[in-house]
mmCIF file of C-alpha atoms in Angstrom:
data_model
loop_
_atom_site.group_PDB
_atom_site.id
_atom_site.type_symbol
_atom_site.label_atom_id
_atom_site.label_comp_id
_atom_site.label_asym_id
_atom_site.label_seq_id
_atom_site.Cartn_x
_atom_site.Cartn_y
_atom_site.Cartn_z
ATOM 1 C CA MET A 24 -104.404 -14.126 199.174
ATOM 2 C CA LYS A 25 -101.571 -12.710 201.747
ATOM 3 C CA ASN A 26 -99.611 -14.954 200.601
ATOM 4 C CA LEU A 27 -100.689 -15.561 196.747
ATOM 5 C CA TYR A 28 -99.640 -10.958 196.435
ATOM 6 C CA LEU A 29 -96.346 -12.034 197.217
ATOM 7 C CA LEU A 30 -95.754 -14.944 194.701
ATOM 8 C CA PHE A 31 -97.602 -11.657 192.004
ATOM 9 C CA VAL A 32 -95.077 -9.361 192.787
ATOM 10 C CA LEU A 33 -92.364 -11.868 193.088
ATOM 11 C CA PHE A 34 -93.067 -13.603 190.290
ATOM 12 C CA VAL A 35 -92.905 -9.589 187.945
ATOM 13 C CA ILE A 36 -89.689 -9.050 189.129
ATOM 14 C CA PHE A 37 -88.417 -12.135 188.468
ATOM 15 C CA ASP A 38 -90.424 -11.740 184.713
ATOM 16 C CA THR A 39 -88.816 -8.566 184.771
ATOM 17 C CA HIS A 40 -85.084 -9.413 185.423
ATOM 18 C CA LEU A 41 -86.212 -11.955 182.281
ATOM 19 C CA LEU A 42 -87.029 -9.709 180.279
ATOM 20 C CA GLN A 43 -84.211 -7.713 180.804
ATOM 21 C CA ALA A 44 -81.676 -10.723 180.115
ATOM 22 C CA GLN A 45 -83.376 -11.610 176.145
ATOM 23 C CA ALA A 46 -83.008 -7.816 175.631
ATOM 24 C CA CYS A 47 -78.891 -8.239 176.589
ATOM 25 C CA THR A 48 -77.229 -8.090 172.989
ATOM 26 C CA VAL A 49 -73.214 -6.315 172.932
ATOM 27 C CA ASN A 50 -73.178 -4.971 169.108
ATOM 28 C CA GLY A 51 -69.905 -5.177 167.464
ATOM 29 C CA GLU A 52 -67.858 -6.975 164.825
ATOM 30 C CA VAL A 53 -68.059 -10.656 165.332
ATOM 31 C CA SER A 54 -65.913 -12.151 162.567
ATOM 32 C CA VAL A 55 -62.105 -9.567 163.025
ATOM 33 C CA CYS A 56 -58.428 -9.590 162.087
ATOM 34 C CA PRO A 57 -56.271 -10.053 164.198
ATOM 35 C CA ASN A 58 -54.262 -7.265 165.203
ATOM 36 C CA ASN A 59 -56.456 -5.186 164.739
ATOM 37 C CA VAL A 60 -58.811 -3.019 167.471
ATOM 38 C CA PHE A 61 -63.014 -2.487 167.870
ATOM 39 C CA LYS A 62 -65.047 -1.395 169.904
ATOM 40 C CA TYR A 63 -68.059 -3.090 171.422
ATOM 41 C CA ASP A 64 -71.603 -1.598 173.254
ATOM 42 C CA VAL A 65 -74.189 -2.180 175.363
ATOM 43 C CA GLY A 66 -77.349 -1.272 176.258
ATOM 44 C CA ILE A 67 -77.400 0.368 179.629
ATOM 45 C CA SER A 68 -80.057 2.509 181.632
ATOM 46 C CA SER A 69 -79.072 4.709 184.463
ATOM 47 C CA GLY A 70 -77.938 4.136 187.755
ATOM 48 C CA GLU A 71 -76.434 0.759 185.718
ATOM 49 C CA LYS A 72 -72.269 0.082 184.870
ATOM 50 C CA VAL A 73 -70.746 -2.360 183.304
ATOM 51 C CA ILE A 74 -67.863 -5.033 183.869
ATOM 52 C CA TRP A 75 -66.456 -6.810 180.117
ATOM 53 C CA LYS A 76 -64.035 -9.679 180.703
ATOM 54 C CA LEU A 77 -62.982 -11.391 178.411
ATOM 55 C CA GLN A 78 -62.929 -15.643 178.526
ATOM 56 C CA ASN A 79 -60.265 -17.043 176.330
ATOM 57 C CA MET A 80 -57.677 -14.694 176.343
ATOM 58 C CA LYS A 81 -57.494 -14.006 172.843
ATOM 59 C CA GLY A 82 -57.234 -10.007 172.887
ATOM 60 C CA ARG A 83 -56.543 -6.699 174.846
ATOM 61 C CA ILE A 84 -58.895 -4.679 176.185
ATOM 62 C CA LEU A 85 -57.712 -0.624 176.028
ATOM 63 C CA SER A 86 -60.270 1.699 176.877
ATOM 64 C CA VAL A 87 -63.944 1.539 178.101
ATOM 65 C CA ASN A 88 -66.155 3.706 178.661
ATOM 66 C CA TYR A 89 -69.533 4.008 179.924
ATOM 67 C CA ASP A 90 -71.214 1.072 177.978
ATOM 68 C CA SER A 91 -68.505 0.889 175.867
ATOM 69 C CA VAL A 92 -64.994 -1.159 175.228
ATOM 70 C CA SER A 93 -62.439 -1.210 173.224
ATOM 71 C CA ILE A 94 -60.823 -4.217 172.366
ATOM 72 C CA LEU A 95 -57.412 -5.421 169.859
ATOM 73 C CA TRP A 96 -58.098 -8.679 169.215
ATOM 74 C CA THR A 97 -54.010 -10.077 169.372
ATOM 75 C CA LYS A 98 -54.966 -13.922 169.214
ATOM 76 C CA VAL A 99 -56.311 -16.390 166.917
ATOM 77 C CA GLY A 100 -59.128 -18.625 168.062
ATOM 78 C CA THR A 101 -62.869 -17.643 169.599
ATOM 79 C CA GLU A 102 -63.388 -15.423 172.349
ATOM 80 C CA SER A 103 -66.424 -15.360 174.860
ATOM 81 C CA LEU A 104 -67.168 -11.254 175.090
ATOM 82 C CA LEU A 105 -68.622 -11.089 178.110
ATOM 83 C CA ALA A 106 -70.623 -7.902 179.517
ATOM 84 C CA GLU A 107 -71.653 -8.416 183.071
ATOM 85 C CA ILE A 108 -74.512 -5.449 184.328
ATOM 86 C CA ARG A 109 -74.392 -4.034 187.674
ATOM 87 C CA ASP A 110 -76.205 -1.856 189.277
ATOM 88 C CA VAL A 111 -74.687 0.893 192.118
ATOM 89 C CA ASN A 112 -74.107 -1.230 194.873
ATOM 90 C CA GLY A 113 -72.149 -4.020 192.376
ATOM 91 C CA ASN A 114 -75.085 -6.240 192.351
ATOM 92 C CA LEU A 115 -75.609 -8.593 189.264
ATOM 93 C CA LEU A 116 -78.277 -7.653 187.241
ATOM 94 C CA ARG A 117 -77.731 -9.628 183.980
ATOM 95 C CA THR A 118 -75.253 -10.831 182.070
ATOM 96 C CA CYS A 119 -74.330 -10.707 178.004
ATOM 97 C CA THR A 120 -72.682 -12.495 176.251
ATOM 98 C CA LEU A 121 -70.793 -11.988 171.909
ATOM 99 C CA THR A 122 -69.085 -14.884 170.123
ATOM 100 C CA ILE A 123 -66.127 -13.306 168.236
ATOM 101 C CA VAL A 124 -64.345 -15.366 165.161
ATOM 102 C CA ILE A 125 -60.073 -13.760 165.069
ATOM 103 C CA LYS A 126 -59.462 -15.079 161.931
ATOM 104 C CA ASP A 127 -55.260 -17.041 161.288
ATOM 105 C CA PHE A 128 -53.584 -14.428 160.102
ATOM 106 C CA GLU A 129 -49.241 -15.445 161.086
ATOM 107 C CA TYR A 130 -47.043 -12.992 162.324
ATOM 108 C CA PHE A 131 -44.730 -11.518 160.020
ATOM 109 C CA THR A 132 -41.832 -9.132 160.598
ATOM 110 C CA LEU A 133 -39.963 -6.730 158.713
ATOM 111 C CA GLU A 134 -36.208 -6.113 158.094
ATOM 112 C CA TYR A 135 -33.457 -4.623 156.135
ATOM 113 C CA PHE A 136 -29.793 -5.483 155.466
ATOM 114 C CA PRO A 137 -27.327 -4.669 155.318
ATOM 115 C CA LYS A 138 -26.093 -2.892 158.727
ATOM 116 C CA PRO A 139 -23.181 -1.823 159.056
ATOM 117 C CA PRO A 140 -21.329 -1.103 162.367
ATOM 118 C CA GLU A 141 -21.007 2.167 162.284
ATOM 119 C CA LYS A 142 -24.573 2.879 162.136
ATOM 120 C CA THR A 143 -27.520 2.578 164.799
ATOM 121 C CA GLU A 144 -30.392 0.353 163.813
ATOM 122 C CA ASN A 145 -32.160 2.133 161.477
ATOM 123 C CA GLN A 146 -30.009 4.439 160.362
ATOM 124 C CA ALA A 147 -27.647 4.269 156.580
ATOM 125 C CA CYS A 148 -26.353 6.868 154.588
ATOM 126 C CA LYS A 149 -27.829 8.332 151.449
ATOM 127 C CA GLY A 150 -27.247 6.855 148.659
ATOM 128 C CA ASP A 151 -27.805 3.262 150.076
ATOM 129 C CA LEU A 152 -28.740 -0.131 148.273
ATOM 130 C CA LEU A 153 -30.967 -1.765 150.790
ATOM 131 C CA GLN A 154 -32.908 -4.957 150.957
ATOM 132 C CA PHE A 155 -36.529 -4.975 153.069
ATOM 133 C CA ILE A 156 -37.887 -8.580 153.575
ATOM 134 C CA THR A 157 -40.349 -10.347 155.451
ATOM 135 C CA ARG A 158 -41.819 -13.383 156.066
ATOM 136 C CA HIS A 159 -42.877 -15.626 152.765
ATOM 137 C CA LEU A 160 -46.115 -17.886 152.815
ATOM 138 C CA SER A 161 -48.642 -18.493 150.540
ATOM 139 C CA ASN A 162 -52.115 -17.126 150.251
ATOM 140 C CA TYR A 163 -49.882 -13.954 150.724
ATOM 141 C CA SER A 164 -49.764 -10.570 148.944
ATOM 142 C CA TYR A 165 -47.829 -7.544 149.806
ATOM 143 C CA ARG A 166 -47.443 -4.076 148.385
ATOM 144 C CA TRP A 167 -44.480 -1.701 149.055
ATOM 145 C CA THR A 168 -44.180 1.101 149.357
ATOM 146 C CA TYR A 169 -41.387 4.760 149.972
ATOM 147 C CA ASN A 170 -42.615 7.098 151.543
ATOM 148 C CA ASP A 171 -46.564 6.438 150.757
ATOM 149 C CA SER A 172 -45.842 6.180 147.088
ATOM 150 C CA ILE A 173 -46.429 2.511 146.287
ATOM 151 C CA ILE A 174 -43.115 0.745 144.658
ATOM 152 C CA VAL A 175 -44.869 -2.663 143.419
ATOM 153 C CA ASP A 176 -47.704 -4.964 144.029
ATOM 154 C CA SER A 177 -46.824 -8.004 144.299
ATOM 155 C CA THR A 178 -45.723 -12.073 146.211
ATOM 156 C CA SER A 179 -43.043 -10.671 146.787
ATOM 157 C CA HIS A 180 -41.542 -10.616 150.323
ATOM 158 C CA SER A 181 -39.031 -8.208 149.800
ATOM 159 C CA ILE A 182 -37.366 -5.642 147.910
ATOM 160 C CA ASN A 183 -34.185 -3.969 146.889
ATOM 161 C CA ILE A 184 -33.923 -0.229 147.301
ATOM 162 C CA ILE A 185 -31.601 2.585 146.686
ATOM 163 C CA MET A 186 -31.804 5.917 149.608
ATOM 164 C CA GLY A 187 -32.898 8.951 147.883
ATOM 165 C CA SER A 188 -31.585 12.608 149.235
ATOM 166 C CA GLU A 189 -34.290 13.070 151.926
ATOM 167 C CA GLN A 190 -33.301 13.186 155.603
ATOM 168 C CA MET A 191 -35.816 10.154 156.632
ATOM 169 C CA VAL A 192 -37.716 7.644 154.648
ATOM 170 C CA GLU A 193 -40.530 5.768 155.706
ATOM 171 C CA VAL A 194 -39.981 1.753 153.482
ATOM 172 C CA CYS A 195 -43.692 0.396 154.479
ATOM 173 C CA VAL A 196 -45.294 -3.511 153.041
ATOM 174 C CA GLU A 197 -49.138 -4.139 153.246
ATOM 175 C CA ILE A 198 -49.455 -7.965 153.786
ATOM 176 C CA THR A 199 -52.481 -9.255 152.795
ATOM 177 C CA ASN A 200 -53.759 -13.070 153.719
ATOM 178 C CA GLU A 201 -55.348 -13.827 150.394
ATOM 179 C CA VAL A 202 -58.146 -16.394 152.157
ATOM 180 C CA ASN A 203 -59.969 -14.320 154.596
ATOM 181 C CA GLY A 204 -58.907 -10.137 154.055
ATOM 182 C CA CYS A 205 -57.031 -9.526 157.020
ATOM 183 C CA MET A 206 -54.256 -7.237 156.169
ATOM 184 C CA GLU A 207 -51.114 -5.837 158.680
ATOM 185 C CA LYS A 208 -49.007 -2.727 157.517
ATOM 186 C CA LEU A 209 -45.447 -2.844 158.764
ATOM 187 C CA CYS A 210 -43.089 0.435 158.161
ATOM 188 C CA LYS A 211 -39.448 0.759 159.001
ATOM 189 C CA ARG A 212 -37.864 4.473 159.349
ATOM 190 C CA ILE A 213 -34.827 4.796 157.959
ATOM 191 C CA TYR A 214 -32.848 8.546 159.160
ATOM 192 C CA LEU A 215 -30.423 9.029 156.508
ATOM 193 C CA PHE A 216 -27.421 10.274 156.467
ATOM 194 C CA ASP A 217 -25.302 13.015 154.012
ATOM 195 C CA LEU A 218 -22.299 11.586 151.986
ATOM 196 C CA PRO A 219 -19.345 13.931 152.394
ATOM 197 C CA GLN A 220 -19.261 16.435 150.094
ATOM 198 C CA PHE A 221 -15.493 16.780 147.884
ATOM 199 C CA SER A 222 -13.894 17.549 144.807
ATOM 200 C CA PHE A 223 -9.441 17.333 144.362
ATOM 201 C CA ARG A 224 -6.960 18.823 141.979
ATOM 202 C CA ILE A 225 -3.570 18.927 140.459
ATOM 203 C CA ASP A 226 -1.924 21.604 142.950
ATOM 204 C CA SER A 227 -0.766 24.033 140.602
ATOM 205 C CA SER A 228 -2.306 22.952 137.187
ATOM 206 C CA SER A 229 -4.697 22.267 135.118
ATOM 207 C CA SER A 230 -3.557 19.874 132.631
ATOM 208 C CA ARG A 231 -3.676 16.055 132.763
ATOM 209 C CA ASN A 232 -1.031 15.364 130.781
ATOM 210 C CA PHE A 233 1.976 14.365 132.169
ATOM 211 C CA CYS A 234 5.376 12.610 131.495
ATOM 212 C CA THR A 235 6.529 9.895 133.404
ATOM 213 C CA HIS A 236 8.483 10.189 135.645
ATOM 214 C CA SER A 237 6.752 13.461 136.784
ATOM 215 C CA GLU A 238 5.757 13.463 140.277
ATOM 216 C CA ILE A 239 2.329 15.117 140.698
ATOM 217 C CA ILE A 240 0.902 16.932 144.037
ATOM 218 C CA PHE A 241 -3.573 16.099 144.806
ATOM 219 C CA LYS A 242 -4.799 18.136 146.561
ATOM 220 C CA ALA A 243 -8.660 18.137 147.973
ATOM 221 C CA ASP A 244 -10.774 20.676 148.438
ATOM 222 C CA PRO A 245 -12.188 21.809 150.634
ATOM 223 C CA PRO A 246 -9.377 21.952 153.255
ATOM 224 C CA ALA A 247 -12.322 22.104 155.881
ATOM 225 C CA ILE A 248 -12.267 17.516 154.704
ATOM 226 C CA SER A 249 -9.170 17.394 157.349
ATOM 227 C CA GLY A 250 -11.181 17.764 160.349
ATOM 228 C CA PRO A 251 -11.224 14.605 163.081
ATOM 229 C CA LYS A 252 -15.020 15.667 164.406
ATOM 230 C CA PHE A 253 -16.595 14.986 160.593
ATOM 231 C CA LEU A 254 -14.376 12.571 158.372
ATOM 232 C CA ASN A 255 -11.902 9.240 159.548
ATOM 233 C CA ASN A 256 -10.622 8.154 156.651
ATOM 234 C CA TYR A 257 -9.150 9.211 152.717
ATOM 235 C CA GLU A 258 -8.197 6.707 150.279
ATOM 236 C CA TRP A 259 -5.845 8.061 147.480
ATOM 237 C CA SER A 260 -5.742 4.772 144.664
ATOM 238 C CA VAL A 261 -4.129 5.169 141.457
ATOM 239 C CA ILE A 262 -6.419 2.530 138.884
ATOM 240 C CA SER A 263 -4.433 1.326 135.422
ATOM 241 C CA ASN A 264 -6.613 -1.075 133.501
ATOM 242 C CA ASN A 265 -9.909 -1.491 135.959
ATOM 243 C CA GLN A 266 -7.141 -2.928 138.503
ATOM 244 C CA VAL A 267 -5.761 -0.684 141.722
ATOM 245 C CA ILE A 268 -1.879 -0.587 141.508
ATOM 246 C CA GLU A 269 -1.717 1.844 144.408
ATOM 247 C CA SER A 270 -3.320 3.395 147.423
ATOM 248 C CA SER A 271 -2.549 5.035 150.463
ATOM 249 C CA SER A 272 -5.542 5.283 153.322
ATOM 250 C CA GLN A 273 -5.065 7.457 156.419
ATOM 251 C CA THR A 274 -7.731 9.039 159.058
ATOM 252 C CA TYR A 275 -6.600 12.391 158.730
ATOM 253 C CA TYR A 276 -6.196 14.436 154.884
ATOM 254 C CA SER A 277 -2.783 14.409 153.607
ATOM 255 C CA PRO A 278 -1.739 15.782 150.242
ATOM 256 C CA PHE A 279 -1.211 13.003 147.981
ATOM 257 C CA ASN A 280 1.997 12.422 146.016
ATOM 258 C CA TYR A 281 2.630 9.751 143.174
ATOM 259 C CA THR A 282 5.561 9.518 140.218
ATOM 260 C CA PHE A 283 4.095 7.542 137.168
ATOM 261 C CA LEU A 284 6.842 5.787 135.861
ATOM 262 C CA THR A 285 5.505 4.308 132.710
ATOM 263 C CA SER A 286 2.819 5.853 129.843
ATOM 264 C CA GLY A 287 -0.546 4.903 129.435
ATOM 265 C CA ASN A 288 -4.832 6.423 131.085
ATOM 266 C CA TYR A 289 -4.786 6.445 134.331
ATOM 267 C CA THR A 290 -7.431 7.201 136.847
ATOM 268 C CA VAL A 291 -7.162 8.483 140.688
ATOM 269 C CA ARG A 292 -9.822 8.054 142.920
ATOM 270 C CA LEU A 293 -10.541 9.764 146.736
ATOM 271 C CA THR A 294 -12.517 7.813 148.998
ATOM 272 C CA VAL A 295 -13.672 9.612 151.519
ATOM 273 C CA THR A 296 -15.244 8.439 154.846
ATOM 274 C CA ASN A 297 -16.960 9.819 157.780
ATOM 275 C CA GLN A 298 -17.740 9.065 161.457
ATOM 276 C CA TYR A 299 -21.077 6.854 159.892
ATOM 277 C CA GLY A 300 -19.655 5.383 157.501
ATOM 278 C CA CYS A 301 -20.893 7.210 154.298
ATOM 279 C CA SER A 302 -18.564 7.090 151.701
ATOM 280 C CA HIS A 303 -17.824 9.585 148.599
ATOM 281 C CA SER A 304 -15.783 9.100 145.614
ATOM 282 C CA GLU A 305 -13.927 11.534 143.630
ATOM 283 C CA TYR A 306 -12.242 10.596 140.452
ATOM 284 C CA MET A 307 -9.589 12.329 137.917
ATOM 285 C CA GLU A 308 -8.618 10.676 134.504
ATOM 286 C CA LEU A 309 -4.930 11.021 133.394
ATOM 287 C CA THR A 310 -2.767 10.730 130.174
ATOM 288 C CA ILE A 311 0.889 10.109 130.625
ATOM 289 C CA GLU A 312 3.533 9.827 128.194
ATOM 290 C CA ASP A 313 6.342 8.456 127.847
ATOM 291 C CA GLY A 314 9.320 11.250 128.837
ATOM 292 C CA ASN A 315 12.121 9.090 127.940
ATOM 293 C CA SER A 316 12.832 9.890 123.904
ATOM 294 C CA SER A 317 15.759 9.152 121.942
ATOM 295 C CA LEU A 318 16.831 12.599 118.843
ATOM 296 C CA ASN A 319 15.833 12.195 114.993
ATOM 297 C CA GLN A 320 19.287 11.732 112.873
ATOM 298 C CA PHE A 321 21.315 12.453 115.843
ATOM 299 C CA THR A 322 25.305 14.183 114.256
ATOM 300 C CA ASN A 323 27.642 14.040 116.557
ATOM 301 C CA VAL A 324 30.598 15.588 115.132
ATOM 302 C CA VAL A 325 29.906 19.631 114.197
ATOM 303 C CA CYS A 326 32.013 22.448 113.531
ATOM 304 C CA LYS A 327 32.390 25.014 115.894
ATOM 305 C CA GLY A 328 30.303 27.438 114.718
ATOM 306 C CA GLN A 329 27.635 25.355 113.223
ATOM 307 C CA SER A 330 24.039 25.480 113.816
ATOM 308 C CA VAL A 331 22.413 21.804 114.415
ATOM 309 C CA THR A 332 18.734 20.935 114.754
ATOM 310 C CA TYR A 333 17.384 18.144 117.236
ATOM 311 C CA THR A 334 14.228 17.301 116.860
ATOM 312 C CA THR A 335 12.160 14.318 119.093
ATOM 313 C CA ASN A 336 9.468 12.608 117.392
ATOM 314 C CA ASN A 337 7.798 12.104 121.473
ATOM 315 C CA LEU A 338 4.734 13.028 121.421
ATOM 316 C CA CYS A 339 5.321 14.244 125.768
ATOM 317 C CA THR A 340 4.160 17.629 125.266
ATOM 318 C CA SER A 341 7.378 18.601 128.350
ATOM 319 C CA TYR A 342 10.666 18.602 127.299
ATOM 320 C CA HIS A 343 13.940 18.659 129.361
ATOM 321 C CA TRP A 344 17.196 19.062 126.969
ATOM 322 C CA GLY A 345 20.547 18.814 128.342
#
């Protein structure tokens, strides 16, 4: 009779654990996208604790709570998530298993070009034209945003963007696998440097019309641009018919003197570059008139006391008689 009682007690204990094992369920998504975090939980009683394990290491456990776990899925494939329920002494009471499928998604990066040597990563100048590019794969779509404003929603894996006047911009691309719906968002935060601010003028003159053989002195304003702490290159250029015919480049500021020997229309350009490699140009249009002139109806024999008028048909606005 005593043996029969012991057998009954063992049956009850075994049957209780069997029911607990049957009722053991891990709750959470079973079909997931990589590079996303999902939360899973399991029911446990007072005095019990759970130990979570990944059989195939397709993800990374980020945090564990009383009865739940947060997992970042990192690899494509099938994973078995185990929840070992133990008592306060560490004895295994039951094991719960959930099979999870991590769907296919390719690896992407986001890059931009060009990257001038004067700047470090994630730096550019205001007004720069930058190309942002990622991998191009079939069955994937791309949606580009600039500071959260949608630029284009298409299958283009690259985009050209002119940087604005903000101090910082964020360019992002949302990449979607059109077959299974998995999506990843990649972003580049770009810090923008100011362009040099200046103007230039002709010394002691507001005119834009001059004669040949006249020396013209060009000066930049404000004088503060000469500070070597902020600017490191100054380039003066004289342009005729879209061709640079004279240029002067230096790492410090000084006025630019130039004498035009032939008549025509010219452009004078000053380009200033700061220590970040950001450049800005200002332009001035000039008209140079022929300063060499011949006299009309020249009379070389006159009488003493006679008044004679000499004229020229030259359009130059100033003359030197002698």
